[in-house]
Amino acid sequence: MTDFSKTKEMFSIPEGMIYLNGNSLGPMPKAAPEAMNRFLNDEWATELIKGWNTKGWFMKTNTLGDRIAKLIGASAGSTVVGDTLSIKVFQAVSAGLALVPDRRVILSDDGNFPTDLYMVEGLMKLKNDGYELRTPAPEAVFDAITDEVAVVMLTEVDYRTGRKHDMKAIIEKAHAHGAVVVWDLAHSAGAIPVDLEGADADFAVGCTYKYLNGGPGAPAFIYVAPRLIDVVEPFLSGWHGHAAPFAFDTGYRPMAGKIERMRIGTPAVATFALLDAALDAWEGVDMGDLRVASVALQERFIKEVEARCPALTLASPRNPDERGSQVSFQFEDSFACMQALIDRKVIGDFRAPDVMRFGFTPLFINEADVLAAVDVLEDIITTDAWKDPRFQVRGAVT
Ligand SMILES: Cc1ncc(COP(=O)(O)O)c(C=O)c1O
């Protein structure tokens, strides 16, 4: 049984703060400063350029990928880290389209995170070859998988509502229709059990700054099914994906049979130190235990909010099996209400047009935190504290 009181001790959260925003940016692991100092003093300062070999910088993309693979049901050698999630979306979708060259439809949903849709828009413009992006409502995606579809691109857990797609069923239907599927696991990796290989996934991408706690600007990751690795085309054909990067050939040849071909160029090595330290918190965590604890926290939160704050409406699916690890509520002024909560050190976030999001991450949130957060929320609603004009001020990032 995973001891979540131990993992809670591993994170640095300011005194008095209840951090229900690990679904947006995970908190800092207490081990992070020392890990960064070690990187600076024992690696960069002392090894300089030799660090690529002596400190394993060149293959950190893979060693970190292997650590993430364990959390998403993937085998070693199938996942690499680097770049940003938007770039990994582009890589995966472009590679997916090349596997189904005779079709012109990319299927997503209208709840997908905008950058995923934007990256596909850019890709379609670049290809300039009659591609069409279809974005039905999430509930209609399954029925929209037809023989016209080349790539299904979905975020498994909806960033706004926490609604979860049925990964296995969608992959099964897509494969039956000859389509490939790209999963964005931004709100899945470290949030819920994921079994990419059990579900026969083709591609998956994700970030490490949310539930994996790698810090702002932490690298993204990409998974390619081992059965596809030798045939996928890396259109962002950078030298770190080349078969012989240090041969300095003028022509590109992808690394044969290895996930390295999904690397692009020099990665942000300093961020790897933070991610490595953050992944230590997952050693000994059972994803089944995590899921049970996450659902218990979410259910308690929903029950308390609905009983004590009837002005709020649940915006997430009521059935926990259909949710990831976040709960969203709507209110007449969700933005102001969230600002009032943040002012009182209960940190969630707001997503336009009218949703307050609360992330439940058992690694550092327990039942006492949930109850304390609802106490504050109830007070803000019953006293109309959210109506204070200072809670109307919007920053560049909401
Ligand atoms: C589902 C999803 N995809 C992509 C992103 C962002 O991508 P990037 O890391 O490139 O900014 C987010 C950010 O919250 C997200 O929720």
mmCIF file with all atom_site columns, C-alpha atoms and ligand atoms in Angstrom, residues 23-24 83-89 111-116 119 154-160 184-187 205-210 218-220 351 357, ligand 1:
data_model
loop_
_atom_site.group_PDB
_atom_site.id
_atom_site.type_symbol
_atom_site.label_atom_id
_atom_site.label_alt_id
_atom_site.label_comp_id
_atom_site.label_asym_id
_atom_site.label_entity_id
_atom_site.label_seq_id
_atom_site.pdbx_PDB_ins_code
_atom_site.Cartn_x
_atom_site.Cartn_y
_atom_site.Cartn_z
_atom_site.occupancy
_atom_site.B_iso_or_equiv
_atom_site.pdbx_formal_charge
_atom_site.auth_seq_id
_atom_site.auth_comp_id
_atom_site.auth_asym_id
_atom_site.auth_atom_id
_atom_site.pdbx_PDB_model_num
ATOM   1  C CA . ASN A 1 23  ? -2.978  19.587 -12.756 1.00 0.00 ? 23  ASN A CA 1
ATOM   2  C CA . SER A 1 24  ? -1.508  22.839 -14.074 1.00 0.00 ? 24  SER A CA 1
ATOM   3  C CA . ASP A 1 83  ? 11.166  19.848 -26.498 1.00 0.00 ? 83  ASP A CA 1
ATOM   4  C CA . THR A 1 84  ? 7.675   21.048 -25.641 1.00 0.00 ? 84  THR A CA 1
ATOM   5  C CA . LEU A 1 85  ? 4.366   19.266 -25.759 1.00 0.00 ? 85  LEU A CA 1
ATOM   6  C CA . SER A 1 86  ? 3.165   21.399 -28.677 1.00 0.00 ? 86  SER A CA 1
ATOM   7  C CA . ILE A 1 87  ? 6.191   20.239 -30.671 1.00 0.00 ? 87  ILE A CA 1
ATOM   8  C CA . LYS A 1 88  ? 5.620   16.630 -29.686 1.00 0.00 ? 88  LYS A CA 1
ATOM   9  C CA . VAL A 1 89  ? 1.989   16.913 -30.878 1.00 0.00 ? 89  VAL A CA 1
ATOM   10 C CA . GLY A 1 111 ? -12.795 20.163 -25.942 1.00 0.00 ? 111 GLY A CA 1
ATOM   11 C CA . ASN A 1 112 ? -9.184  19.484 -26.872 1.00 0.00 ? 112 ASN A CA 1
ATOM   12 C CA . PHE A 1 113 ? -6.535  21.845 -25.572 1.00 0.00 ? 113 PHE A CA 1
ATOM   13 C CA . PRO A 1 114 ? -6.170  24.666 -28.124 1.00 0.00 ? 114 PRO A CA 1
ATOM   14 C CA . THR A 1 115 ? -2.450  24.201 -28.766 1.00 0.00 ? 115 THR A CA 1
ATOM   15 C CA . ASP A 1 116 ? -3.086  20.661 -30.013 1.00 0.00 ? 116 ASP A CA 1
ATOM   16 C CA . MET A 1 119 ? -0.458  22.661 -34.138 1.00 0.00 ? 119 MET A CA 1
ATOM   17 C CA . LEU A 1 154 ? -7.282  13.310 -28.517 1.00 0.00 ? 154 LEU A CA 1
ATOM   18 C CA . THR A 1 155 ? -6.366  14.491 -25.067 1.00 0.00 ? 155 THR A CA 1
ATOM   19 C CA . GLU A 1 156 ? -7.365  11.599 -22.866 1.00 0.00 ? 156 GLU A CA 1
ATOM   20 C CA . VAL A 1 157 ? -8.465  13.772 -19.932 1.00 0.00 ? 157 VAL A CA 1
ATOM   21 C CA . ASP A 1 158 ? -10.153 17.056 -20.832 1.00 0.00 ? 158 ASP A CA 1
ATOM   22 C CA . TYR A 1 159 ? -8.226  20.022 -19.409 1.00 0.00 ? 159 TYR A CA 1
ATOM   23 C CA . ARG A 1 160 ? -11.407 21.944 -18.636 1.00 0.00 ? 160 ARG A CA 1
ATOM   24 C CA . ASP A 1 184 ? -2.109  13.716 -25.373 1.00 0.00 ? 184 ASP A CA 1
ATOM   25 C CA . LEU A 1 185 ? -1.471  12.516 -21.822 1.00 0.00 ? 185 LEU A CA 1
ATOM   26 C CA . ALA A 1 186 ? -0.924  15.980 -20.289 1.00 0.00 ? 186 ALA A CA 1
ATOM   27 C CA . HIS A 1 187 ? -3.660  15.310 -17.722 1.00 0.00 ? 187 HIS A CA 1
ATOM   28 C CA . VAL A 1 205 ? 2.720   12.670 -25.965 1.00 0.00 ? 205 VAL A CA 1
ATOM   29 C CA . GLY A 1 206 ? 2.639   14.570 -22.706 1.00 0.00 ? 206 GLY A CA 1
ATOM   30 C CA . CYS A 1 207 ? 4.238   17.140 -20.491 1.00 0.00 ? 207 CYS A CA 1
ATOM   31 C CA . THR A 1 208 ? 6.107   16.721 -17.221 1.00 0.00 ? 208 THR A CA 1
ATOM   32 C CA . TYR A 1 209 ? 5.321   20.014 -15.489 1.00 0.00 ? 209 TYR A CA 1
ATOM   33 C CA . LYS A 1 210 ? 1.844   19.001 -14.294 1.00 0.00 ? 210 LYS A CA 1
ATOM   34 C CA . ALA A 1 218 ? 10.085  20.888 -17.905 1.00 0.00 ? 218 ALA A CA 1
ATOM   35 C CA . PRO A 1 219 ? 10.539  18.798 -21.049 1.00 0.00 ? 219 PRO A CA 1
ATOM   36 C CA . ALA A 1 220 ? 7.749   16.990 -22.866 1.00 0.00 ? 220 ALA A CA 1
ATOM   37 C CA . ARG A 1 351 ? -10.517 28.332 -17.372 1.00 0.00 ? 351 ARG A CA 1
ATOM   38 C CA . ARG A 1 357 ? -10.633 23.717 -11.739 1.00 0.00 ? 357 ARG A CA 1
HETATM 39 C C1 . LIG B 2 .   ? -3.780  18.899 -23.025 1.00 0.00 ? 1   LIG B C1 1
HETATM 40 C C2 . LIG B 2 .   ? -2.698  19.903 -23.144 1.00 0.00 ? 1   LIG B C2 1
HETATM 41 N N1 . LIG B 2 .   ? -1.888  19.909 -24.222 1.00 0.00 ? 1   LIG B N1 1
HETATM 42 C C3 . LIG B 2 .   ? -0.891  20.817 -24.354 1.00 0.00 ? 1   LIG B C3 1
HETATM 43 C C4 . LIG B 2 .   ? -0.674  21.767 -23.387 1.00 0.00 ? 1   LIG B C4 1
HETATM 44 C C5 . LIG B 2 .   ? 0.402   22.807 -23.516 1.00 0.00 ? 1   LIG B C5 1
HETATM 45 O O1 . LIG B 2 .   ? 1.453   22.448 -24.344 1.00 0.00 ? 1   LIG B O1 1
HETATM 46 P P1 . LIG B 2 .   ? 2.880   23.143 -24.134 1.00 0.00 ? 1   LIG B P1 1
HETATM 47 O O2 . LIG B 2 .   ? 3.545   22.452 -22.995 1.00 0.00 ? 1   LIG B O2 1
HETATM 48 O O3 . LIG B 2 .   ? 3.580   22.987 -25.418 1.00 0.00 ? 1   LIG B O3 1
HETATM 49 O O4 . LIG B 2 .   ? 2.634   24.572 -23.784 1.00 0.00 ? 1   LIG B O4 1
HETATM 50 C C6 . LIG B 2 .   ? -1.480  21.785 -22.246 1.00 0.00 ? 1   LIG B C6 1
HETATM 51 C C7 . LIG B 2 .   ? -1.239  22.812 -21.203 1.00 0.00 ? 1   LIG B C7 1
HETATM 52 O O5 . LIG B 2 .   ? -1.884  22.906 -20.207 1.00 0.00 ? 1   LIG B O5 1
HETATM 53 C C8 . LIG B 2 .   ? -2.518  20.850 -22.129 1.00 0.00 ? 1   LIG B C8 1
HETATM 54 O O6 . LIG B 2 .   ? -3.325  20.865 -21.064 1.00 0.00 ? 1   LIG B O6 1
#
